[in-house]
PDB file of C-alpha atoms and ligand atoms in Angstrom:
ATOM      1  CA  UNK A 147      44.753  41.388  20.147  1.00 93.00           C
ATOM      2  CA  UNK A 148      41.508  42.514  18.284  1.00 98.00           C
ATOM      3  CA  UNK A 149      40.099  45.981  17.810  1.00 98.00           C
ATOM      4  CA  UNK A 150      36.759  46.337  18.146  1.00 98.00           C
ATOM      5  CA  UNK A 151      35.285  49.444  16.241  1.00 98.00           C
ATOM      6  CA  UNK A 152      31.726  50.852  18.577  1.00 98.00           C
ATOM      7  CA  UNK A 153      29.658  53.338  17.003  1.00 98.00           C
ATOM      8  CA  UNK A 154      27.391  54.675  19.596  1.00 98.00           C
ATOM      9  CA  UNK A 155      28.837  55.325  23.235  1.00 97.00           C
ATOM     10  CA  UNK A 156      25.078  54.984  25.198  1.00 98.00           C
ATOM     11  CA  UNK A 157      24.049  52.828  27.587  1.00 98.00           C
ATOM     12  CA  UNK A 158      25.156  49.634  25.282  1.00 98.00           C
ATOM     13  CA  UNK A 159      28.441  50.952  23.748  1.00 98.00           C
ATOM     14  CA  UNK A 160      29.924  51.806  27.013  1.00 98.00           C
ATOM     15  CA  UNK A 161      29.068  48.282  28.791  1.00 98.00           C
ATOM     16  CA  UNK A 162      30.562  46.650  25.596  1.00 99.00           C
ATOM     17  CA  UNK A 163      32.969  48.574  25.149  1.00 98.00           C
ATOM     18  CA  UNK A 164      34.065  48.261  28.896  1.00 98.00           C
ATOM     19  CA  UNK A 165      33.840  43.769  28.064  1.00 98.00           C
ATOM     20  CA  UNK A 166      36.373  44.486  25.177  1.00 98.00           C
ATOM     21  CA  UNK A 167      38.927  46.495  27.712  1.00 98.00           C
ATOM     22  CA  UNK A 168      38.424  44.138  30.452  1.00 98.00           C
ATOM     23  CA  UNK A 169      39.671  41.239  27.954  1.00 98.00           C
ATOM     24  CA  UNK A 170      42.941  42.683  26.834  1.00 98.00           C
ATOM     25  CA  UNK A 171      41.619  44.060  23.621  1.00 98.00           C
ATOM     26  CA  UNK A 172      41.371  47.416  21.896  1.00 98.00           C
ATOM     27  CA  UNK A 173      37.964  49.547  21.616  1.00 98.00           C
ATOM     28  CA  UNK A 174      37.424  52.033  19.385  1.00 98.00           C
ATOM     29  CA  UNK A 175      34.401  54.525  19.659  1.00 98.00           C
ATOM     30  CA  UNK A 176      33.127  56.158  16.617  1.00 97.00           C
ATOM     31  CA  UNK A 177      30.925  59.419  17.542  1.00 94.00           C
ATOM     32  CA  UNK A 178      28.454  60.697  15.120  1.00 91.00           C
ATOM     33  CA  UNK A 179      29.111  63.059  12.352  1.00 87.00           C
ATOM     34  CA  UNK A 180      33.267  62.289  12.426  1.00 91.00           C
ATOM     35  CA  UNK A 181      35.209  61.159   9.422  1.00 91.00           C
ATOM     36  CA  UNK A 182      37.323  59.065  12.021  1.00 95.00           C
ATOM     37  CA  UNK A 183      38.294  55.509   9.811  1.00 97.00           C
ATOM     38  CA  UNK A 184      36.941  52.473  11.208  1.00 98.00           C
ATOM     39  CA  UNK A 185      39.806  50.194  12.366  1.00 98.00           C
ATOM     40  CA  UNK A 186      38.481  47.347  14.114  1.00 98.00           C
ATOM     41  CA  UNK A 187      37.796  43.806  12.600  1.00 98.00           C
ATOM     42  CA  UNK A 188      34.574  43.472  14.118  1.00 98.00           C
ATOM     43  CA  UNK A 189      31.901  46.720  14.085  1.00 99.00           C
ATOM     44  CA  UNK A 190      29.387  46.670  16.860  1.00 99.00           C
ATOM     45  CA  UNK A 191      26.581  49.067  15.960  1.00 99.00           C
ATOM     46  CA  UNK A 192      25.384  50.157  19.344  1.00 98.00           C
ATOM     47  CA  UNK A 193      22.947  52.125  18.215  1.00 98.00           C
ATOM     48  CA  UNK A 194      19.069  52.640  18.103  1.00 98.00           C
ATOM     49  CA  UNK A 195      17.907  50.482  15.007  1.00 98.00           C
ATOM     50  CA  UNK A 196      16.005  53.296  13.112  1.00 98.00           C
ATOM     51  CA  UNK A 197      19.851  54.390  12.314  1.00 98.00           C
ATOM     52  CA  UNK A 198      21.052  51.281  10.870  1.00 98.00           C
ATOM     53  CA  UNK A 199      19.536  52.312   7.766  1.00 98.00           C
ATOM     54  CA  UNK A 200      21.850  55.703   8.039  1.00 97.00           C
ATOM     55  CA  UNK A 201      24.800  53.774   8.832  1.00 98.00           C
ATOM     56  CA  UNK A 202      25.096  51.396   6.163  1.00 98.00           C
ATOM     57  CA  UNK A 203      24.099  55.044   3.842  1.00 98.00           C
ATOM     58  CA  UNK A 204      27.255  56.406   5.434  1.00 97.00           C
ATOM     59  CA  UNK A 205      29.791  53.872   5.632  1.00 97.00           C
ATOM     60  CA  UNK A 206      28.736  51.172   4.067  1.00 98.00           C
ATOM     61  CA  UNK A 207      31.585  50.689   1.351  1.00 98.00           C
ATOM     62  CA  UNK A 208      33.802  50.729   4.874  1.00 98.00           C
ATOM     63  CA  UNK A 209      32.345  47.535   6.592  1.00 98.00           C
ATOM     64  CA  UNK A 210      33.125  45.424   3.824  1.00 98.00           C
ATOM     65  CA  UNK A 211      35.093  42.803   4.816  1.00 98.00           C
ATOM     66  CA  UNK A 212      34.110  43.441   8.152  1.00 98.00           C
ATOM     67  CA  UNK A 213      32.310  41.472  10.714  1.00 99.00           C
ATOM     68  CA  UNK A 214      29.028  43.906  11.582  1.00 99.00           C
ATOM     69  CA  UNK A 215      27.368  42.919  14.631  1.00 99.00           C
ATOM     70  CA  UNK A 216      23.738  44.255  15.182  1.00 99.00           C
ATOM     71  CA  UNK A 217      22.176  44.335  18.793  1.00 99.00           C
ATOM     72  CA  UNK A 218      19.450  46.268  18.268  1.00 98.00           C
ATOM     73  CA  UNK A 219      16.062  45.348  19.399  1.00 98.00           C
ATOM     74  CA  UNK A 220      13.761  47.077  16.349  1.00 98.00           C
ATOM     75  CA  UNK A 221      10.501  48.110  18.189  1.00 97.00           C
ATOM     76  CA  UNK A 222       7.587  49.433  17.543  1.00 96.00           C
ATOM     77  CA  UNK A 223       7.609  52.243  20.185  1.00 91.00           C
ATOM     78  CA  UNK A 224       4.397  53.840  18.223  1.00 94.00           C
ATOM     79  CA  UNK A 225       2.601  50.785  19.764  1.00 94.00           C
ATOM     80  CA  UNK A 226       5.237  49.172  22.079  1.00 91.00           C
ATOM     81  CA  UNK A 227       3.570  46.048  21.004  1.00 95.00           C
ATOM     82  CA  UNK A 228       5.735  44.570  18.294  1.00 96.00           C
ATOM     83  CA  UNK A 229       8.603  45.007  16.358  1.00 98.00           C
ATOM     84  CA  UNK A 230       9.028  47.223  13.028  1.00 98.00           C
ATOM     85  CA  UNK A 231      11.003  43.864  11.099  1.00 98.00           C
ATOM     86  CA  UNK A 232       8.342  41.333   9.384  1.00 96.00           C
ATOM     87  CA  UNK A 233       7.171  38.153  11.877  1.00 93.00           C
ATOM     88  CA  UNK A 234       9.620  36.141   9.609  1.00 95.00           C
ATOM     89  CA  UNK A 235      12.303  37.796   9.112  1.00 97.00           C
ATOM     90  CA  UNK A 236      14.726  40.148  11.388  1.00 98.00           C
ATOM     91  CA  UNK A 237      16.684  43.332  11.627  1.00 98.00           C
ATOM     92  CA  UNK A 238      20.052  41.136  11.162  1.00 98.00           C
ATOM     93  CA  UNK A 239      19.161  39.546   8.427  1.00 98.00           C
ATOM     94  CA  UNK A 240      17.693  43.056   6.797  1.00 98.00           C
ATOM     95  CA  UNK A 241      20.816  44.444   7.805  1.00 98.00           C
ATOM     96  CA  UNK A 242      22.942  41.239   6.046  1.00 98.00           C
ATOM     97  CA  UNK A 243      21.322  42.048   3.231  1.00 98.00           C
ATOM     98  CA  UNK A 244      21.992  45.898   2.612  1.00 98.00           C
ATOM     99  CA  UNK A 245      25.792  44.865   3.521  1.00 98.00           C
ATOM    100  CA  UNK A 246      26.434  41.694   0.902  1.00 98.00           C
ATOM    101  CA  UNK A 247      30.677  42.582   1.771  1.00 98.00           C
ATOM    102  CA  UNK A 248      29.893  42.372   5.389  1.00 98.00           C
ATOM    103  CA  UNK A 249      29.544  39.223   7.886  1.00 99.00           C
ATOM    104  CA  UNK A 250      26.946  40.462  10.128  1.00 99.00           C
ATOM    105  CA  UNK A 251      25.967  38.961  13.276  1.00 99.00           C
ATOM    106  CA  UNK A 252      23.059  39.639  15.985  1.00 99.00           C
ATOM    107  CA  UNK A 253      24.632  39.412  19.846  1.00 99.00           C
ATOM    108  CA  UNK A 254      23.705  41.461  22.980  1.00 99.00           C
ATOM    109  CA  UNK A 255      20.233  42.246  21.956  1.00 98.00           C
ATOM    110  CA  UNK A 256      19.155  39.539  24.700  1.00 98.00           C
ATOM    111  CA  UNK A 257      21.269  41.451  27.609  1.00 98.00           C
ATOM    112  CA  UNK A 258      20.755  44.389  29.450  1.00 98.00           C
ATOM    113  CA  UNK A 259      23.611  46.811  29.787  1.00 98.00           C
ATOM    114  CA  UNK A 260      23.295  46.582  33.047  1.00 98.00           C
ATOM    115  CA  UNK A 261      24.098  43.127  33.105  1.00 98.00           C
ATOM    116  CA  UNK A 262      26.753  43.378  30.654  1.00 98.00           C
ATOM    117  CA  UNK A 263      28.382  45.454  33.186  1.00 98.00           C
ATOM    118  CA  UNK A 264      27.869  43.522  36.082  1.00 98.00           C
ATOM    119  CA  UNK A 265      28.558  40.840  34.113  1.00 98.00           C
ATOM    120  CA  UNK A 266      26.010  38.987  36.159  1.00 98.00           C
ATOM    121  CA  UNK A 267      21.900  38.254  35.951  1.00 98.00           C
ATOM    122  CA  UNK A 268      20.685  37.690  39.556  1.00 97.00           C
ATOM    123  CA  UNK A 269      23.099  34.877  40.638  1.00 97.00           C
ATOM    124  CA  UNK A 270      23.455  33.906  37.124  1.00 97.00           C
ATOM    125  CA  UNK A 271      26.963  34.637  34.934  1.00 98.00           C
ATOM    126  CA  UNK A 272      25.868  36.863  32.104  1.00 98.00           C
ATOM    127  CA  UNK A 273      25.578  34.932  28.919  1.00 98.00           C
ATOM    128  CA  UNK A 274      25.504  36.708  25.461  1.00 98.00           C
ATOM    129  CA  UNK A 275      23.859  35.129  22.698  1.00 99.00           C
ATOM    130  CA  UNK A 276      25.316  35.332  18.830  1.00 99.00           C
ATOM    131  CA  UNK A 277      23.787  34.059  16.027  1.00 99.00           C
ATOM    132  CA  UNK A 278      25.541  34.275  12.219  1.00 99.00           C
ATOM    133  CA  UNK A 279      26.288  32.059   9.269  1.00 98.00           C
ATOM    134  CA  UNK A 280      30.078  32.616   9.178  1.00 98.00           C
ATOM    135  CA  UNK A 281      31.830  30.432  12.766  1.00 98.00           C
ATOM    136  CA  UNK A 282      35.094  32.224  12.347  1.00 98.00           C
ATOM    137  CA  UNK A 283      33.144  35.195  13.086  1.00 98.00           C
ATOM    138  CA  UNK A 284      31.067  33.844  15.894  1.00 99.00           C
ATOM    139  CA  UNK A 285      34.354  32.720  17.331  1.00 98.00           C
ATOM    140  CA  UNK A 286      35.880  35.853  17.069  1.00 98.00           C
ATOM    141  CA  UNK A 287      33.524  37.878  18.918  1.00 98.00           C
ATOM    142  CA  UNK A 288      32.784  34.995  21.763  1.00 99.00           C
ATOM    143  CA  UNK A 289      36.442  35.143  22.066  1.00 98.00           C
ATOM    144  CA  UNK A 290      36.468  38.948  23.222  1.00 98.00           C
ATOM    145  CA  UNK A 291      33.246  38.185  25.098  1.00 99.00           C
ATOM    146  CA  UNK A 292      34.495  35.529  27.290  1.00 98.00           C
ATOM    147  CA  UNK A 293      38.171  37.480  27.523  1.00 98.00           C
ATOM    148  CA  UNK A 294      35.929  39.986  29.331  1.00 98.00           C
ATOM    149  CA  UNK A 295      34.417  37.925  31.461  1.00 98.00           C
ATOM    150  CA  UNK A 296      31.120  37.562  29.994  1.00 98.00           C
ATOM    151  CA  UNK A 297      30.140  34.017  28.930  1.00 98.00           C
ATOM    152  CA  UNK A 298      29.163  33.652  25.134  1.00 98.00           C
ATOM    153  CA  UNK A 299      26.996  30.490  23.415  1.00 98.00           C
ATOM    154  CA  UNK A 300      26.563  30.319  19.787  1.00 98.00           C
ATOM    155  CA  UNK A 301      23.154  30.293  18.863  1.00 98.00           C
ATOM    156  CA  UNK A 302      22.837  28.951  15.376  1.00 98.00           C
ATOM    157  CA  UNK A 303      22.917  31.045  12.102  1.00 98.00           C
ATOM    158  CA  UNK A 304      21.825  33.806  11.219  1.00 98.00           C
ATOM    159  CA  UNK A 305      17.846  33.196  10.611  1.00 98.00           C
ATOM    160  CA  UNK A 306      17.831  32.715  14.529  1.00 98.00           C
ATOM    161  CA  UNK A 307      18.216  36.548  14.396  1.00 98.00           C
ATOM    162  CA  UNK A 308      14.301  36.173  14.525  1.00 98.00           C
ATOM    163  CA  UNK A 309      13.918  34.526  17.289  1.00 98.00           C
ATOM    164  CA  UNK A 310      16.594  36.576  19.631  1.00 98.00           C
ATOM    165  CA  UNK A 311      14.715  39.972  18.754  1.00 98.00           C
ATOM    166  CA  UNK A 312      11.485  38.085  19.747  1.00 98.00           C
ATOM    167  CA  UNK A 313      13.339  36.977  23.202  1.00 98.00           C
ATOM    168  CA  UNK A 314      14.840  40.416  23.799  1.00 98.00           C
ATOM    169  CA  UNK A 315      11.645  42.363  22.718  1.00 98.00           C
ATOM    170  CA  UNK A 316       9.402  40.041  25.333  1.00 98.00           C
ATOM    171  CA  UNK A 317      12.264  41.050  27.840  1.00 98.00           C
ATOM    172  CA  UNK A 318      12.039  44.956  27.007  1.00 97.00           C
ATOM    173  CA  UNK A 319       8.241  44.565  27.644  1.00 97.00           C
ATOM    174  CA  UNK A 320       8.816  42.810  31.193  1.00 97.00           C
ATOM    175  CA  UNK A 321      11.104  45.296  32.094  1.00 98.00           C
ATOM    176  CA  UNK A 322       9.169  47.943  30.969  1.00 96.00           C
ATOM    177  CA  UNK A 323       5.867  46.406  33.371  1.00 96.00           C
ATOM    178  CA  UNK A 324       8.057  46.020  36.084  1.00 98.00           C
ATOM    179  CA  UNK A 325       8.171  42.257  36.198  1.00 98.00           C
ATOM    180  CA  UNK A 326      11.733  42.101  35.862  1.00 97.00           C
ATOM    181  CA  UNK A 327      14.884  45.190  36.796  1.00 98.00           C
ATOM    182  CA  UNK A 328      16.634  46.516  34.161  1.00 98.00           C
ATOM    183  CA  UNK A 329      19.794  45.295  36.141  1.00 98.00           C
ATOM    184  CA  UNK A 330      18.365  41.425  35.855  1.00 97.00           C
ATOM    185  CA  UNK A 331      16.204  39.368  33.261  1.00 97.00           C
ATOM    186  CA  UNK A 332      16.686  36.100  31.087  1.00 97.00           C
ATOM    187  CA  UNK A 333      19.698  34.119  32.141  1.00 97.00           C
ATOM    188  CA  UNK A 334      21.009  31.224  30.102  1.00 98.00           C
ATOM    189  CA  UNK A 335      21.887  27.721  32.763  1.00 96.00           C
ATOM    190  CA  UNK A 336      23.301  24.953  30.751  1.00 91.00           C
TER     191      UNK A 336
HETATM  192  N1  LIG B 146      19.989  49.522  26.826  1.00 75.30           N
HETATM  193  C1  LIG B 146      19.866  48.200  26.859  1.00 75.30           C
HETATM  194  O1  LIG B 146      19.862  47.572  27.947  1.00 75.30           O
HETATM  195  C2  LIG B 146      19.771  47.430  25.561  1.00 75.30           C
HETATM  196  C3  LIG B 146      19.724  46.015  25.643  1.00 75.30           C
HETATM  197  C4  LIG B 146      19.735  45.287  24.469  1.00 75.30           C
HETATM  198  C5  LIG B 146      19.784  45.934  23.238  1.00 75.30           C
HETATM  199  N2  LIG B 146      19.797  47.307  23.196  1.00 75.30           N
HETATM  200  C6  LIG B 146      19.877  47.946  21.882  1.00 75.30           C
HETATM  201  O2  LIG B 146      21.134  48.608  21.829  1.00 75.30           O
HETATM  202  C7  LIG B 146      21.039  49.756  21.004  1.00 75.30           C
HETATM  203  C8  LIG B 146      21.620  50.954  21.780  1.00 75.30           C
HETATM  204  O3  LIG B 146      20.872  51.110  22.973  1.00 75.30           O
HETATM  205  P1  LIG B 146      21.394  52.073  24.121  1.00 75.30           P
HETATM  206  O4  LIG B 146      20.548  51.777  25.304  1.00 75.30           O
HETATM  207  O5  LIG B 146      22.882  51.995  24.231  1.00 75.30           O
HETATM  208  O6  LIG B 146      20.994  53.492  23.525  1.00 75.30           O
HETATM  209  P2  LIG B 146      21.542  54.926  23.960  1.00 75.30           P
HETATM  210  O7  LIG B 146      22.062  54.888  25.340  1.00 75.30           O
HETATM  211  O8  LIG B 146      20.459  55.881  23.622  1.00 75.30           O
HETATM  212  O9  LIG B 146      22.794  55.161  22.977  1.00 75.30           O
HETATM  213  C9  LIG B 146      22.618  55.233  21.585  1.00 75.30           C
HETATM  214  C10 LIG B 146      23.917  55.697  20.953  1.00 75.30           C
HETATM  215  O10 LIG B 146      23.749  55.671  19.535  1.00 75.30           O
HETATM  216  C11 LIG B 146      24.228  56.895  19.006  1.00 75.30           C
HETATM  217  N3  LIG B 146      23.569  57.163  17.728  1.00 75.30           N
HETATM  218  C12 LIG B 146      22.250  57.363  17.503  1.00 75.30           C
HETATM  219  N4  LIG B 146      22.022  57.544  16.174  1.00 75.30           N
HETATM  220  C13 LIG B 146      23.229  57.470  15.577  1.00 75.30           C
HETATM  221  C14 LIG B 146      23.661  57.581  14.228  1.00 75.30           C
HETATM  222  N5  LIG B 146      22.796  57.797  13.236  1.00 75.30           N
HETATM  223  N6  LIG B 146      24.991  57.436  13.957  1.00 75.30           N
HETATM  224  C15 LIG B 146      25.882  57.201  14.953  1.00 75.30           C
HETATM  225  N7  LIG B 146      25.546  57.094  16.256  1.00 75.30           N
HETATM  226  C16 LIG B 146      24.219  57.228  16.551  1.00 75.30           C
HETATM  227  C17 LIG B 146      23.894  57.914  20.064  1.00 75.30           C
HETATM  228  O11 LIG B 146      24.658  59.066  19.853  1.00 75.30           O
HETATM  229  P3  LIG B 146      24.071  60.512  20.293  1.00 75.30           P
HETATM  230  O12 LIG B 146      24.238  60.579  21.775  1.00 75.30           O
HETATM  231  O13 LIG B 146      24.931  61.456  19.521  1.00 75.30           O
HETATM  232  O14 LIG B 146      22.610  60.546  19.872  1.00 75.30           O
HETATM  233  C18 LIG B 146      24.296  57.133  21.327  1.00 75.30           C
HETATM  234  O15 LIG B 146      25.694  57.194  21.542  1.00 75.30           O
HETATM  235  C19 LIG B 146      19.555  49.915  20.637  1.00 75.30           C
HETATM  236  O16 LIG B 146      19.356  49.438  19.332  1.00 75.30           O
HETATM  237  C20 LIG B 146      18.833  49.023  21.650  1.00 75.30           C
HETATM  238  O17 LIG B 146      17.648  48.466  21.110  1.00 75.30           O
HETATM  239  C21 LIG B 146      19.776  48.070  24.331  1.00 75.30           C
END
């Protein structure tokens, strides 16, 4: 059984946190402001990116050793027509480097909470996408995925970070136009 430590219970912690019950495994919400010690193995930060930077102030020294998962999608919603990470590089890989103790990995960022929940994109199984350098981490987290019934494809290391928050920020703006529901958008077919 794996714990999986969730800080931030919004739209994204909840559906996640709902694929790590449905798999037999333990989730553990961390609120704001509480001193509550972070138990899981892997830490999903479900959380809007501008506090990433406050989280790794706050309990940094705690996710060493950890494996840190980052789904955030770092916009620009000044302009809502880019992201706030350079063209070349990514929030992941910012985040990988302000926590040298952690093994951080970007999933979810590509999915919905919607269809995290539903565990379904139109007629398509919901797939989530993780990129990281470490396998035995990638593993770990597909594992719980797939456990709760959500399908999970490894998507190269962690530099592909860049190209995931490029995919799920061209999604956001879709959504956002009305092209595509907040309950559907990209699907993965193999
Ligand atoms: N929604 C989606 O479909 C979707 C899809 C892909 C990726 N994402 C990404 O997922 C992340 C979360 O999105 P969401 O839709 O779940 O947002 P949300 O519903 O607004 O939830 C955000 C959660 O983060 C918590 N939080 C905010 N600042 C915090 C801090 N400094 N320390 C601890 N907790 C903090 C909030 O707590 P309070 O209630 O106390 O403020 C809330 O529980 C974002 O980065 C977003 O880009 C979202």
């Amino acid at each position: 059984m794996t714990t999986v430590s969730i800080i931030g219970s919004g739209n994204m912690g909840t559906a996640i946190g709902g694929i790590v019950a449905a798999g037999g495994n333990t989730a553990q919400f961390i609120g704001r402001d509480t001193a509550e010690q972070i138990t899981g193995e892997i830490v999903v930060l479900a959380v809007p990116h501008p506090a990433l930077a406050e989280i790794v102030a706050t309990r940094g020294a705690e996710l060493a050793g950890k494996v840190v998962v980052d789904i955030t999608n770092p916009l620009n919603f000044e302009t809502f027509d880019g992201l706030v990470v350079p063209a070349d590089g990514s929030s992941a890989s910012e985040l990988a480097a302000a926590l040298p103790d952690s093994t951080v990995l970007k999933a979810f960022n590509t999915n919905f909470a919607a269809t995290l929940a539903s565990k379904s994109v139109g007629p398509n199984p919901t797939t989530v996408l993780i990129a990281g350098d470490d396998d035995a981490a990638k593993q770990a987290l597909a594992g719980v995925v797939r456990a709760g019934g959500v399908d999970a494809v490894d998507a190269g290391r962690l530099s592909r970070a860049r190209e995931l928050e490029a995919v799920g920020f061209l999604q956001l703006t879709l959504a956002v136009q009305e092209k595509v529901a907040w309950n559907a958008g990209l699907a993965l077919v193999a």
